[in-house]
Amino acid sequence: MNDRLAEPSSDSQIILPAVQMNVYTPKEPGVGRVVKSELCVASPHKSAGVVRHIEFDVGGSALAGAGRPGQAFGVLPPGVDANGKAHKVRLYSYASPSFGEDGGGHVISTCVKRVIDEDWKTHKLFEGVASNYLCDLQVGEEVKLTGPVGRRFLLPISARNFSYIFVATGTGIAPFRAMVMELLRSNATNPIVLIMGVAYATDLLYHPYFQELADRHPNFHYLTAVSREMQLDGKGGPMYVHQRIVSHTDLLLPLLQRDNTLIYICGITGMEVGLFQQFAEHLTPHDLSRYLTVDGEAMHHVESWTRPMIHREIRTTDRVFLEVYG
C-alpha cells in the first residue's frame, strides 16, 4: 500500500505509518546475539508443542529500533537443505514493541514453536529446520537476521485514538504482545481486548504477564478460550475464540458498535470464519458493514460460510487486519 505520513484529520481515519523495510537481506544479513531463551508455556504442559520466548540483542546494528509491532524479522538457519542449497529465510513476528525488551530498542524478541512431526508419506520424523535451530540456541550464541518486513499488519498513526479487539491462536499471540505493550506504554485509555485461543490451558503463551496487565490497566481485557478442556474459570466447557463473542456480549458488542474499533486476527487459517459468522449473527447490518462486506446470497446462509469465501463473497473492510497461516 502507499504509506501516508500526515496525521489523520479525524480520529477515525485509519492511516498506517511508514516503516523501515529490509535493512538486512538474506544476501547481506545482520547479526543478533541470544540474551534470553525461556519456556513460554506452563511446565509441565499437556500438548506436545513446546514454545520458547527468545530475545536477541541487535544493539549496534541497523535492526536496533527498526521494527514495529506487526512486522517480522527473518532468521537464516545454518547449513543446507536436501538439495545442497542454503536454507531459506524464515520469518518470525516481533513479540517486542518498538522500544524493545530493554526500553531502548536494542533487544528484540519472538516466540517460537518447536516443530517435530512425522512425514506422512515416508513415516519418518520431521523436524522444523529454523524452529529447532532457534530453540536449541544458548545465551551468547549469534544468529543471522534479516528484515524487518511487513507494511499492512500495523497499528495506525495516532494509535491511541482507536479501540482494539485482538484475536490470536498459538504463536499468533506474538504481534499482540508487542501491540499491547506499545499501546499501554503510550497511556492509551480506549478499550483493548485480547482473546487468546489454545487447545489446553497449559498452552497459554505469556499468560501470567497478560493477567498482570489486565489487573493493572482497567481498559485492557484479557479473555482466553480453551478448546479441549473446561475454561479456566470453570464456567464453561471447551470453547473456541469466536465463542467469546457470545459469552462476553456485554463487553464485545458495544465495542464492535463503536466508530473507532479495529480488529486484528492472527493465527491458524480458518479461525476468522467463526469470528465473521458471529459478527453476522449478532451485529446489525449497519454495524456489520464497518467490518465486512457480504454478498446478498451469502448473507442468507451465514451458517454455511467457509474459508474460500473470504475475500470473495465475504470481504473485510480497512477496519479488519488479518494475518493467518496454515
Coordinates of C-alpha atoms in Angstrom, one line a residue, residues 9-325:
S9 CA -7.7 14.9 10.1
S10 CA -10.2 12.9 12.3
D11 CA -9.8 10.3 15.0
S12 CA -11.5 7.6 12.9
Q13 CA -9.2 7.8 9.8
I14 CA -7.1 4.6 9.6
I15 CA -3.7 5.7 8.3
L16 CA -0.8 3.3 8.6
P17 CA 2.7 4.6 9.4
A18 CA 5.7 4.4 7.1
V19 CA 8.0 1.7 8.3
Q20 CA 11.6 0.6 7.6
M21 CA 11.9 -2.5 5.4
N22 CA 14.8 -4.9 4.8
V23 CA 17.6 -3.1 6.5
Y24 CA 19.2 -6.5 6.2
T25 CA 18.6 -9.1 3.5
P26 CA 19.4 -12.8 3.1
K27 CA 22.4 -11.9 1.0
E28 CA 23.6 -9.3 3.5
P29 CA 22.2 -10.3 6.9
G30 CA 22.8 -8.7 10.2
V31 CA 23.8 -10.5 13.4
G32 CA 21.9 -10.8 16.7
R33 CA 23.1 -12.4 20.0
V34 CA 20.8 -14.5 22.1
V35 CA 20.3 -12.9 25.5
K36 CA 17.3 -14.9 26.8
S37 CA 15.6 -18.2 25.9
E38 CA 12.8 -19.5 28.2
L39 CA 9.8 -21.7 28.0
C40 CA 6.6 -19.7 27.1
V41 CA 4.2 -22.5 28.1
A42 CA 3.4 -23.9 31.5
S43 CA 5.6 -26.7 32.7
P44 CA 4.5 -29.5 32.7
H45 CA 2.1 -28.9 29.8
K46 CA -0.5 -31.2 28.2
S47 CA 0.2 -30.7 24.5
A48 CA 3.2 -31.9 22.6
G49 CA 4.1 -28.4 21.4
V50 CA 6.9 -26.5 23.1
V51 CA 7.1 -22.8 22.6
R52 CA 10.1 -20.6 23.7
H53 CA 10.3 -16.9 24.1
I54 CA 13.7 -15.8 22.6
E55 CA 15.4 -12.4 22.8
F56 CA 18.2 -11.1 20.6
D57 CA 20.5 -8.2 21.3
V58 CA 20.8 -6.3 18.0
G59 CA 22.4 -3.2 19.5
G60 CA 24.9 -1.5 17.2
S61 CA 23.2 -2.9 14.1
A62 CA 20.6 -1.4 11.7
L63 CA 17.9 -3.6 13.3
A64 CA 18.1 -1.7 16.5
G65 CA 14.9 0.3 16.8
A66 CA 13.9 -0.5 13.2
G67 CA 11.0 -2.9 13.8
R68 CA 7.4 -2.1 14.7
P69 CA 4.7 -4.3 16.2
G70 CA 3.1 -6.3 13.5
Q71 CA 6.2 -6.6 11.4
A72 CA 8.5 -9.7 11.3
F73 CA 12.2 -10.3 11.1
G74 CA 13.9 -13.2 9.4
V75 CA 16.2 -15.9 10.6
L76 CA 18.8 -17.7 8.5
P77 CA 19.4 -21.2 9.8
P78 CA 22.9 -22.5 9.1
G79 CA 23.5 -25.5 6.8
V80 CA 21.9 -26.6 3.5
D81 CA 18.8 -28.4 2.5
A82 CA 18.4 -31.9 0.9
N83 CA 19.3 -30.3 -2.5
G84 CA 22.5 -28.8 -1.1
K85 CA 21.2 -25.2 -1.2
A86 CA 21.4 -22.9 1.8
H87 CA 18.3 -22.9 3.9
K88 CA 15.9 -20.1 3.1
V89 CA 15.0 -17.3 5.5
R90 CA 12.2 -18.0 8.0
L91 CA 10.1 -15.1 9.3
Y92 CA 9.0 -14.6 12.9
S93 CA 6.7 -11.9 14.2
Y94 CA 8.1 -9.3 16.6
A95 CA 6.9 -10.1 20.1
S96 CA 8.6 -6.9 21.3
P97 CA 7.4 -3.3 21.0
S98 CA 9.3 -0.6 19.1
F99 CA 11.2 0.3 22.2
G100 CA 12.4 -3.3 22.6
E101 CA 12.6 -5.5 25.6
D102 CA 15.2 -3.2 27.0
G103 CA 13.4 0.1 26.6
G104 CA 15.9 1.3 24.0
G105 CA 15.1 -0.8 21.0
H106 CA 18.3 -2.9 21.2
V107 CA 16.7 -6.2 22.3
I108 CA 14.1 -7.8 20.1
S109 CA 12.1 -10.9 20.7
T110 CA 9.7 -13.5 19.2
C111 CA 8.1 -16.7 20.3
V112 CA 9.0 -20.0 18.5
K113 CA 7.1 -23.3 18.5
R114 CA 9.5 -26.2 18.2
V115 CA 8.3 -28.2 15.2
I116 CA 8.7 -32.0 15.5
D117 CA 6.3 -34.1 13.4
E118 CA 6.0 -37.2 11.2
D119 CA 6.3 -37.0 7.4
W120 CA 3.0 -38.7 6.4
K121 CA 4.5 -40.1 3.2
T122 CA 7.8 -41.6 4.5
H123 CA 6.7 -42.2 8.1
K124 CA 10.0 -40.5 9.1
L125 CA 10.5 -37.9 11.8
F126 CA 10.3 -34.4 10.5
E127 CA 12.0 -31.6 12.4
G128 CA 11.4 -27.9 11.6
V129 CA 14.8 -26.5 10.5
A130 CA 14.6 -23.0 11.8
S131 CA 12.3 -23.7 14.9
N132 CA 14.6 -26.3 16.3
Y133 CA 17.7 -24.3 15.5
L134 CA 16.3 -21.3 17.4
C135 CA 15.0 -23.4 20.3
D136 CA 18.4 -25.1 20.6
L137 CA 20.4 -21.8 20.8
Q138 CA 22.1 -20.9 24.0
V139 CA 22.5 -17.5 25.6
G140 CA 25.5 -15.8 24.0
E141 CA 25.2 -17.6 20.6
E142 CA 24.9 -15.5 17.4
V143 CA 22.3 -15.8 14.7
K144 CA 22.0 -14.2 11.3
L145 CA 18.9 -11.9 11.0
T146 CA 17.1 -10.1 8.2
G147 CA 14.2 -7.6 7.9
P148 CA 12.1 -6.0 9.1
V149 CA 9.2 -6.9 6.7
G150 CA 5.5 -6.1 6.7
R151 CA 3.5 -2.9 5.9
R152 CA -0.1 -3.9 6.5
F153 CA -0.5 -5.6 9.9
L154 CA 0.4 -2.5 11.9
L155 CA -1.1 -0.1 14.5
P156 CA -2.3 3.1 12.8
I157 CA -0.9 6.5 13.2
S158 CA -2.5 8.1 16.3
A159 CA -3.0 4.6 17.7
R160 CA -4.3 5.9 21.0
N161 CA -7.4 7.2 19.2
F162 CA -8.7 3.7 18.5
S163 CA -10.2 0.8 20.4
Y164 CA -9.0 -2.7 19.7
I165 CA -10.0 -6.3 19.6
F166 CA -7.0 -8.6 19.1
V167 CA -7.8 -12.3 18.4
A168 CA -4.9 -14.9 18.5
T169 CA -4.3 -18.6 18.4
G170 CA -1.0 -20.2 19.3
T171 CA 2.1 -18.2 18.4
G172 CA -0.2 -15.7 16.6
I173 CA -0.1 -14.0 20.0
A174 CA 3.4 -12.6 19.3
P175 CA 2.4 -9.4 17.4
F176 CA -0.3 -8.7 20.0
R177 CA 2.1 -8.9 22.9
A178 CA 4.1 -6.2 21.1
M179 CA 1.0 -4.1 20.2
V180 CA -0.5 -4.3 23.7
M181 CA 2.9 -3.2 25.2
E182 CA 3.1 -0.4 22.7
L183 CA -0.4 0.9 23.4
L184 CA -0.2 0.7 27.2
R185 CA 3.2 2.4 27.2
S186 CA 1.6 5.3 25.3
N187 CA -1.0 5.6 28.1
A188 CA -3.9 4.6 25.7
T189 CA -7.2 4.8 27.5
N190 CA -9.6 3.3 24.9
P191 CA -10.7 -0.3 25.4
I192 CA -8.3 -3.0 24.3
V193 CA -9.5 -6.6 24.3
L194 CA -7.2 -9.6 23.7
I195 CA -8.7 -13.0 23.0
M196 CA -6.3 -15.9 23.2
G197 CA -7.2 -19.4 21.9
V198 CA -5.3 -22.6 22.7
A199 CA -6.0 -26.3 23.0
Y200 CA -5.1 -26.6 26.7
A201 CA -4.7 -24.1 29.4
T202 CA -1.1 -25.0 29.8
D203 CA -0.5 -23.8 26.2
L204 CA -1.5 -20.2 27.0
L205 CA 1.5 -18.0 26.0
Y206 CA 2.6 -15.1 28.2
H207 CA -0.4 -15.9 30.4
P208 CA 0.8 -14.5 33.7
Y209 CA 2.0 -11.4 32.0
F210 CA -1.4 -10.6 30.4
Q211 CA -3.1 -11.4 33.6
E212 CA -0.9 -8.8 35.4
L213 CA -1.6 -6.2 32.7
A214 CA -5.3 -6.8 33.0
D215 CA -5.1 -6.2 36.8
R216 CA -3.1 -3.0 36.3
H217 CA -4.9 -1.4 33.4
P218 CA -8.7 -1.1 33.6
N219 CA -9.0 -0.6 29.8
F220 CA -7.2 -3.9 29.0
H221 CA -9.4 -7.0 28.9
Y222 CA -7.8 -10.5 28.6
L223 CA -10.0 -13.4 27.6
T224 CA -8.9 -17.0 27.0
A225 CA -10.6 -19.7 25.0
V226 CA -9.5 -23.3 25.7
S227 CA -10.8 -25.7 23.1
R228 CA -10.1 -29.1 24.6
E229 CA -11.0 -28.7 28.3
M230 CA -13.1 -26.7 30.7
Q231 CA -12.5 -23.0 30.8
L232 CA -10.1 -21.6 33.4
D233 CA -12.9 -20.0 35.4
G234 CA -14.8 -23.3 35.4
K235 CA -17.9 -21.6 33.9
G236 CA -17.9 -23.4 30.5
G237 CA -16.8 -26.4 28.5
P238 CA -14.4 -26.4 25.6
M239 CA -14.5 -23.1 23.7
Y240 CA -13.1 -21.5 20.5
V241 CA -12.1 -17.9 20.2
H242 CA -15.3 -17.0 18.2
Q243 CA -17.5 -18.2 21.0
R244 CA -16.2 -15.4 23.2
I245 CA -18.4 -13.0 21.1
V246 CA -21.4 -14.9 22.7
S247 CA -20.0 -15.4 26.2
H248 CA -19.0 -11.7 26.5
T249 CA -21.6 -9.9 24.5
D250 CA -21.8 -7.2 27.2
L251 CA -18.1 -6.3 26.6
L252 CA -17.7 -7.0 22.9
L253 CA -20.9 -5.9 21.2
P254 CA -20.7 -2.3 22.5
L255 CA -17.1 -2.3 21.4
L256 CA -18.0 -3.6 17.9
Q257 CA -20.6 -0.8 17.6
R258 CA -18.1 2.0 18.2
D259 CA -16.9 4.1 15.3
N260 CA -13.2 3.7 16.2
T261 CA -12.8 0.0 16.8
L262 CA -10.3 -2.0 14.8
I263 CA -10.0 -5.8 14.7
Y264 CA -6.7 -7.7 14.3
I265 CA -6.7 -11.5 13.8
C266 CA -3.6 -13.7 13.8
G267 CA -3.2 -17.5 13.9
I268 CA -4.3 -20.6 12.2
T269 CA -6.1 -20.3 8.9
G270 CA -9.9 -20.8 9.3
M271 CA -10.2 -19.1 12.8
E272 CA -11.5 -16.0 11.1
V273 CA -14.6 -17.8 9.6
G274 CA -16.1 -18.4 13.0
L275 CA -15.5 -14.8 14.1
F276 CA -17.1 -13.4 10.9
Q277 CA -20.1 -15.7 11.4
Q278 CA -20.6 -14.4 14.9
F279 CA -20.3 -10.8 13.7
A280 CA -23.0 -11.5 11.1
E281 CA -25.3 -13.2 13.6
H282 CA -25.0 -10.6 16.4
L283 CA -24.5 -7.2 14.7
T284 CA -27.0 -5.0 12.8
P285 CA -26.4 -4.6 9.1
H286 CA -25.0 -1.1 9.8
D287 CA -22.6 -2.3 12.4
L288 CA -21.5 -5.3 10.4
S289 CA -20.7 -3.1 7.4
R290 CA -17.9 -1.5 9.5
Y291 CA -16.0 -4.7 9.2
L292 CA -17.4 -6.9 6.4
T293 CA -19.0 -6.5 3.0
V294 CA -21.1 -9.6 2.4
D295 CA -22.8 -10.6 -0.9
G296 CA -26.5 -10.9 -0.6
E297 CA -26.8 -14.6 -1.1
A298 CA -24.0 -15.4 1.4
M299 CA -25.8 -13.3 4.0
H300 CA -28.8 -15.7 3.8
H301 CA -26.5 -18.7 4.6
V302 CA -24.2 -17.5 7.4
E303 CA -24.0 -21.0 8.9
S304 CA -22.5 -22.3 5.7
W305 CA -19.6 -19.8 5.4
T306 CA -16.3 -21.4 4.5
R307 CA -12.7 -20.2 4.3
P308 CA -12.7 -20.0 0.4
M309 CA -15.5 -17.4 0.6
I310 CA -13.2 -14.9 2.4
H311 CA -12.1 -12.1 0.0
R312 CA -14.8 -13.3 -2.5
E313 CA -18.3 -13.4 -1.1
I314 CA -17.1 -12.1 2.2
R315 CA -14.7 -9.1 2.1
T316 CA -13.1 -7.3 5.0
T317 CA -13.0 -3.5 5.3
D318 CA -10.0 -1.5 6.3
R319 CA -11.0 -1.9 10.0
V320 CA -10.0 -5.6 9.9
F321 CA -6.4 -6.7 9.8
L322 CA -6.0 -10.4 9.0
E323 CA -2.8 -12.5 9.2
V324 CA -3.4 -16.2 9.2
Y325 CA -1.2 -19.2 8.3

